[in-house]
PDB file of N, CA and C in Angstrom:
ATOM      1  N   UNK M   1     -78.223 103.835 -37.322  1.00  0.00           N
ATOM      2  CA  UNK M   1     -79.875 103.055 -36.867  1.00  0.00           C
ATOM      3  C   UNK M   1     -80.437 102.489 -37.288  1.00  0.00           C
ATOM      4  N   UNK M   2     -80.140 101.212 -37.176  1.00  0.00           N
ATOM      5  CA  UNK M   2     -81.071 100.107 -37.877  1.00  0.00           C
ATOM      6  C   UNK M   2     -82.274  99.424 -37.057  1.00  0.00           C
ATOM      7  N   UNK M   3     -83.168  99.468 -37.933  1.00  0.00           N
ATOM      8  CA  UNK M   3     -84.044  98.551 -37.095  1.00  0.00           C
ATOM      9  C   UNK M   3     -84.266  97.461 -37.548  1.00  0.00           C
ATOM     10  N   UNK M   4     -84.431  96.183 -36.680  1.00  0.00           N
ATOM     11  CA  UNK M   4     -84.493  94.974 -36.996  1.00  0.00           C
ATOM     12  C   UNK M   4     -85.548  94.187 -36.163  1.00  0.00           C
ATOM     13  N   UNK M   5     -86.666  93.318 -36.989  1.00  0.00           N
ATOM     14  CA  UNK M   5     -87.595  92.771 -36.158  1.00  0.00           C
ATOM     15  C   UNK M   5     -86.813  91.188 -35.632  1.00  0.00           C
ATOM     16  N   UNK M   6     -85.700  90.842 -35.972  1.00  0.00           N
ATOM     17  CA  UNK M   6     -84.959  89.286 -36.056  1.00  0.00           C
ATOM     18  C   UNK M   6     -84.379  89.572 -34.495  1.00  0.00           C
ATOM     19  N   UNK M   7     -84.056  88.874 -33.258  1.00  0.00           N
ATOM     20  CA  UNK M   7     -83.200  89.198 -32.322  1.00  0.00           C
ATOM     21  C   UNK M   7     -82.190  89.476 -32.900  1.00  0.00           C
ATOM     22  N   UNK M   8     -80.861  89.867 -32.169  1.00  0.00           N
ATOM     23  CA  UNK M   8     -79.320  89.892 -32.638  1.00  0.00           C
ATOM     24  C   UNK M   8     -78.880  88.697 -32.086  1.00  0.00           C
ATOM     25  N   UNK M   9     -79.099  87.695 -31.207  1.00  0.00           N
ATOM     26  CA  UNK M   9     -78.920  86.288 -31.898  1.00  0.00           C
ATOM     27  C   UNK M   9     -79.033  85.444 -32.423  1.00  0.00           C
ATOM     28  N   UNK M  10     -79.874  85.925 -33.516  1.00  0.00           N
ATOM     29  CA  UNK M  10     -80.865  84.898 -34.469  1.00  0.00           C
ATOM     30  C   UNK M  10     -80.399  85.877 -35.671  1.00  0.00           C
ATOM     31  N   UNK M  11     -79.379  86.713 -36.005  1.00  0.00           N
ATOM     32  CA  UNK M  11     -78.825  87.351 -36.914  1.00  0.00           C
ATOM     33  C   UNK M  11     -78.098  85.719 -37.501  1.00  0.00           C
ATOM     34  N   UNK M  12     -76.942  85.865 -36.706  1.00  0.00           N
ATOM     35  CA  UNK M  12     -76.244  84.774 -37.361  1.00  0.00           C
ATOM     36  C   UNK M  12     -75.969  83.921 -37.040  1.00  0.00           C
ATOM     37  N   UNK M  13     -77.616  82.798 -37.897  1.00  0.00           N
ATOM     38  CA  UNK M  13     -77.405  81.546 -37.741  1.00  0.00           C
ATOM     39  C   UNK M  13     -76.520  81.101 -38.802  1.00  0.00           C
ATOM     40  N   UNK M  14     -76.668  80.005 -38.319  1.00  0.00           N
ATOM     41  CA  UNK M  14     -75.182  79.244 -39.403  1.00  0.00           C
ATOM     42  C   UNK M  14     -76.166  78.457 -40.279  1.00  0.00           C
ATOM     43  N   UNK M  15     -77.221  77.600 -39.992  1.00  0.00           N
ATOM     44  CA  UNK M  15     -78.183  76.815 -40.397  1.00  0.00           C
ATOM     45  C   UNK M  15     -78.397  77.735 -41.755  1.00  0.00           C
ATOM     46  N   UNK M  16     -79.524  79.340 -41.138  1.00  0.00           N
ATOM     47  CA  UNK M  16     -79.990  79.678 -42.170  1.00  0.00           C
ATOM     48  C   UNK M  16     -78.995  80.211 -43.407  1.00  0.00           C
ATOM     49  N   UNK M  17     -77.673  80.525 -42.629  1.00  0.00           N
ATOM     50  CA  UNK M  17     -76.937  81.212 -43.721  1.00  0.00           C
ATOM     51  C   UNK M  17     -76.611  79.865 -44.740  1.00  0.00           C
ATOM     52  N   UNK M  18     -76.397  78.507 -44.302  1.00  0.00           N
ATOM     53  CA  UNK M  18     -76.241  77.587 -45.303  1.00  0.00           C
ATOM     54  C   UNK M  18     -77.310  77.210 -46.084  1.00  0.00           C
ATOM     55  N   UNK M  19     -78.602  77.701 -46.190  1.00  0.00           N
ATOM     56  CA  UNK M  19     -79.819  76.899 -46.456  1.00  0.00           C
ATOM     57  C   UNK M  19     -80.615  78.145 -47.318  1.00  0.00           C
ATOM     58  N   UNK M  20     -79.616  79.218 -47.587  1.00  0.00           N
ATOM     59  CA  UNK M  20     -79.652  80.752 -48.381  1.00  0.00           C
ATOM     60  C   UNK M  20     -78.608  80.432 -49.061  1.00  0.00           C
ATOM     61  N   UNK M  21     -77.344  79.515 -49.261  1.00  0.00           N
ATOM     62  CA  UNK M  21     -76.739  79.634 -49.978  1.00  0.00           C
ATOM     63  C   UNK M  21     -77.049  77.777 -50.398  1.00  0.00           C
ATOM     64  N   UNK M  22     -77.475  77.037 -50.266  1.00  0.00           N
ATOM     65  CA  UNK M  22     -77.715  76.283 -50.457  1.00  0.00           C
ATOM     66  C   UNK M  22     -79.106  76.247 -52.077  1.00  0.00           C
ATOM     67  N   UNK M  23     -80.686  77.117 -51.204  1.00  0.00           N
ATOM     68  CA  UNK M  23     -81.355  77.590 -52.407  1.00  0.00           C
ATOM     69  C   UNK M  23     -80.104  78.580 -53.573  1.00  0.00           C
ATOM     70  N   UNK M  24     -79.532  79.341 -53.235  1.00  0.00           N
ATOM     71  CA  UNK M  24     -79.152  80.342 -54.175  1.00  0.00           C
ATOM     72  C   UNK M  24     -78.504  79.588 -55.564  1.00  0.00           C
ATOM     73  N   UNK M  25     -77.152  78.556 -54.663  1.00  0.00           N
ATOM     74  CA  UNK M  25     -76.791  77.504 -55.895  1.00  0.00           C
ATOM     75  C   UNK M  25     -77.675  76.918 -56.692  1.00  0.00           C
ATOM     76  N   UNK M  26     -78.881  76.038 -55.982  1.00  0.00           N
ATOM     77  CA  UNK M  26     -79.413  75.351 -56.706  1.00  0.00           C
ATOM     78  C   UNK M  26     -79.957  76.042 -57.946  1.00  0.00           C
ATOM     79  N   UNK M  27     -80.352  77.331 -57.691  1.00  0.00           N
ATOM     80  CA  UNK M  27     -81.388  78.213 -58.373  1.00  0.00           C
ATOM     81  C   UNK M  27     -80.038  78.135 -59.383  1.00  0.00           C
ATOM     82  N   UNK M  28     -78.700  78.692 -59.411  1.00  0.00           N
ATOM     83  CA  UNK M  28     -77.691  78.660 -60.582  1.00  0.00           C
ATOM     84  C   UNK M  28     -77.564  77.838 -61.555  1.00  0.00           C
ATOM     85  N   UNK M  29     -77.419  76.412 -60.463  1.00  0.00           N
ATOM     86  CA  UNK M  29     -77.188  75.480 -61.155  1.00  0.00           C
ATOM     87  C   UNK M  29     -78.080  75.197 -62.421  1.00  0.00           C
ATOM     88  N   UNK M  30     -79.744  75.494 -61.654  1.00  0.00           N
ATOM     89  CA  UNK M  30     -80.530  75.451 -62.442  1.00  0.00           C
ATOM     90  C   UNK M  30     -80.737  76.039 -64.017  1.00  0.00           C
ATOM     91  N   UNK M  31     -80.241  77.427 -63.308  1.00  0.00           N
ATOM     92  CA  UNK M  31     -80.753  78.500 -64.506  1.00  0.00           C
ATOM     93  C   UNK M  31     -79.582  77.740 -65.621  1.00  0.00           C
ATOM     94  N   UNK M  32     -78.323  77.605 -64.942  1.00  0.00           N
ATOM     95  CA  UNK M  32     -76.988  77.577 -65.687  1.00  0.00           C
ATOM     96  C   UNK M  32     -77.236  76.208 -67.098  1.00  0.00           C
ATOM     97  N   UNK M  33     -77.712  75.333 -66.353  1.00  0.00           N
ATOM     98  CA  UNK M  33     -78.585  74.003 -66.974  1.00  0.00           C
ATOM     99  C   UNK M  33     -79.564  74.163 -67.964  1.00  0.00           C
ATOM    100  N   UNK M  34     -80.468  75.862 -67.942  1.00  0.00           N
ATOM    101  CA  UNK M  34     -81.649  75.685 -68.806  1.00  0.00           C
ATOM    102  C   UNK M  34     -81.015  76.689 -70.004  1.00  0.00           C
ATOM    103  N   UNK M  35     -79.686  77.171 -69.652  1.00  0.00           N
ATOM    104  CA  UNK M  35     -79.051  78.408 -70.402  1.00  0.00           C
ATOM    105  C   UNK M  35     -78.782  77.288 -71.798  1.00  0.00           C
ATOM    106  N   UNK M  36     -78.347  75.748 -71.693  1.00  0.00           N
ATOM    107  CA  UNK M  36     -77.933  75.249 -72.863  1.00  0.00           C
ATOM    108  C   UNK M  36     -79.446  75.131 -74.078  1.00  0.00           C
ATOM    109  N   UNK M  37     -80.786  74.883 -73.460  1.00  0.00           N
ATOM    110  CA  UNK M  37     -81.586  73.965 -74.493  1.00  0.00           C
ATOM    111  C   UNK M  37     -82.727  76.071 -74.796  1.00  0.00           C
ATOM    112  N   UNK M  38     -81.991  77.319 -74.215  1.00  0.00           N
ATOM    113  CA  UNK M  38     -82.637  78.689 -74.490  1.00  0.00           C
ATOM    114  C   UNK M  38     -82.311  78.728 -75.737  1.00  0.00           C
ATOM    115  N   UNK M  39     -83.504  79.267 -76.555  1.00  0.00           N
ATOM    116  CA  UNK M  39     -83.626  80.110 -77.424  1.00  0.00           C
ATOM    117  C   UNK M  39     -84.211  81.066 -78.018  1.00  0.00           C
ATOM    118  N   UNK M  40     -83.942  82.082 -78.726  1.00  0.00           N
ATOM    119  CA  UNK M  40     -84.970  83.485 -79.039  1.00  0.00           C
ATOM    120  C   UNK M  40     -84.856  83.039 -80.541  1.00  0.00           C
ATOM    121  N   UNK M  41     -86.565  83.177 -80.683  1.00  0.00           N
ATOM    122  CA  UNK M  41     -87.298  82.961 -82.267  1.00  0.00           C
ATOM    123  C   UNK M  41     -88.008  84.237 -82.462  1.00  0.00           C
ATOM    124  N   UNK M  42     -88.589  84.509 -82.942  1.00  0.00           N
ATOM    125  CA  UNK M  42     -89.532  85.508 -83.687  1.00  0.00           C
ATOM    126  C   UNK M  42     -90.746  85.638 -82.690  1.00  0.00           C
ATOM    127  N   UNK M  43     -91.300  84.575 -82.632  1.00  0.00           N
ATOM    128  CA  UNK M  43     -92.310  84.222 -81.718  1.00  0.00           C
ATOM    129  C   UNK M  43     -91.985  84.893 -80.511  1.00  0.00           C
ATOM    130  N   UNK M  44     -91.192  84.885 -79.804  1.00  0.00           N
ATOM    131  CA  UNK M  44     -90.336  85.014 -78.175  1.00  0.00           C
ATOM    132  C   UNK M  44     -91.487  86.676 -78.119  1.00  0.00           C
ATOM    133  N   UNK M  45     -91.423  87.290 -79.235  1.00  0.00           N
ATOM    134  CA  UNK M  45     -91.213  88.647 -78.911  1.00  0.00           C
ATOM    135  C   UNK M  45     -92.609  88.990 -79.050  1.00  0.00           C
ATOM    136  N   UNK M  46     -93.605  88.036 -79.828  1.00  0.00           N
ATOM    137  CA  UNK M  46     -94.828  88.145 -79.704  1.00  0.00           C
ATOM    138  C   UNK M  46     -95.590  88.020 -78.401  1.00  0.00           C
ATOM    139  N   UNK M  47     -94.877  86.893 -77.993  1.00  0.00           N
ATOM    140  CA  UNK M  47     -95.594  86.633 -76.735  1.00  0.00           C
ATOM    141  C   UNK M  47     -94.931  87.475 -75.499  1.00  0.00           C
ATOM    142  N   UNK M  48     -94.399  88.278 -75.628  1.00  0.00           N
ATOM    143  CA  UNK M  48     -93.715  89.235 -74.637  1.00  0.00           C
ATOM    144  C   UNK M  48     -94.629  90.146 -74.838  1.00  0.00           C
ATOM    145  N   UNK M  49     -94.568  90.707 -75.645  1.00  0.00           N
ATOM    146  CA  UNK M  49     -95.859  91.988 -76.634  1.00  0.00           C
ATOM    147  C   UNK M  49     -97.041  91.847 -75.641  1.00  0.00           C
ATOM    148  N   UNK M  50     -97.650  90.420 -76.072  1.00  0.00           N
ATOM    149  CA  UNK M  50     -99.500  90.049 -75.372  1.00  0.00           C
ATOM    150  C   UNK M  50     -98.958  89.972 -74.342  1.00  0.00           C
ATOM    151  N   UNK M  51     -98.157  89.976 -73.288  1.00  0.00           N
ATOM    152  CA  UNK M  51     -98.107  89.603 -72.041  1.00  0.00           C
ATOM    153  C   UNK M  51     -97.671  91.091 -71.211  1.00  0.00           C
ATOM    154  N   UNK M  52     -97.218  92.206 -72.184  1.00  0.00           N
ATOM    155  CA  UNK M  52     -97.363  93.423 -71.868  1.00  0.00           C
ATOM    156  C   UNK M  52     -98.678  94.727 -72.035  1.00  0.00           C
ATOM    157  N   UNK M  53     -99.371  93.791 -72.946  1.00  0.00           N
ATOM    158  CA  UNK M  53    -100.547  94.368 -72.992  1.00  0.00           C
ATOM    159  C   UNK M  53    -101.245  94.399 -72.141  1.00  0.00           C
ATOM    160  N   UNK M  54    -101.416  92.543 -71.991  1.00  0.00           N
ATOM    161  CA  UNK M  54    -102.714  92.526 -71.363  1.00  0.00           C
ATOM    162  C   UNK M  54    -102.220  92.505 -69.474  1.00  0.00           C
ATOM    163  N   UNK M  55    -100.946  93.064 -69.090  1.00  0.00           N
ATOM    164  CA  UNK M  55    -100.761  92.830 -67.927  1.00  0.00           C
ATOM    165  C   UNK M  55    -101.563  94.436 -67.064  1.00  0.00           C
TER     166      UNK M  55
END
């Protein structure tokens, strides 16, 4: 038995499903475009270490 705060009639909203697919697709496209310019260098590890230390 699952408990949901969303009424049953609104769970299968086609508009919400399309919006979700659009947002996920947009994020995927932007991620793939970014990978072309991504490069790792020695400085990257330094910034990660600082972020972990001060988090």
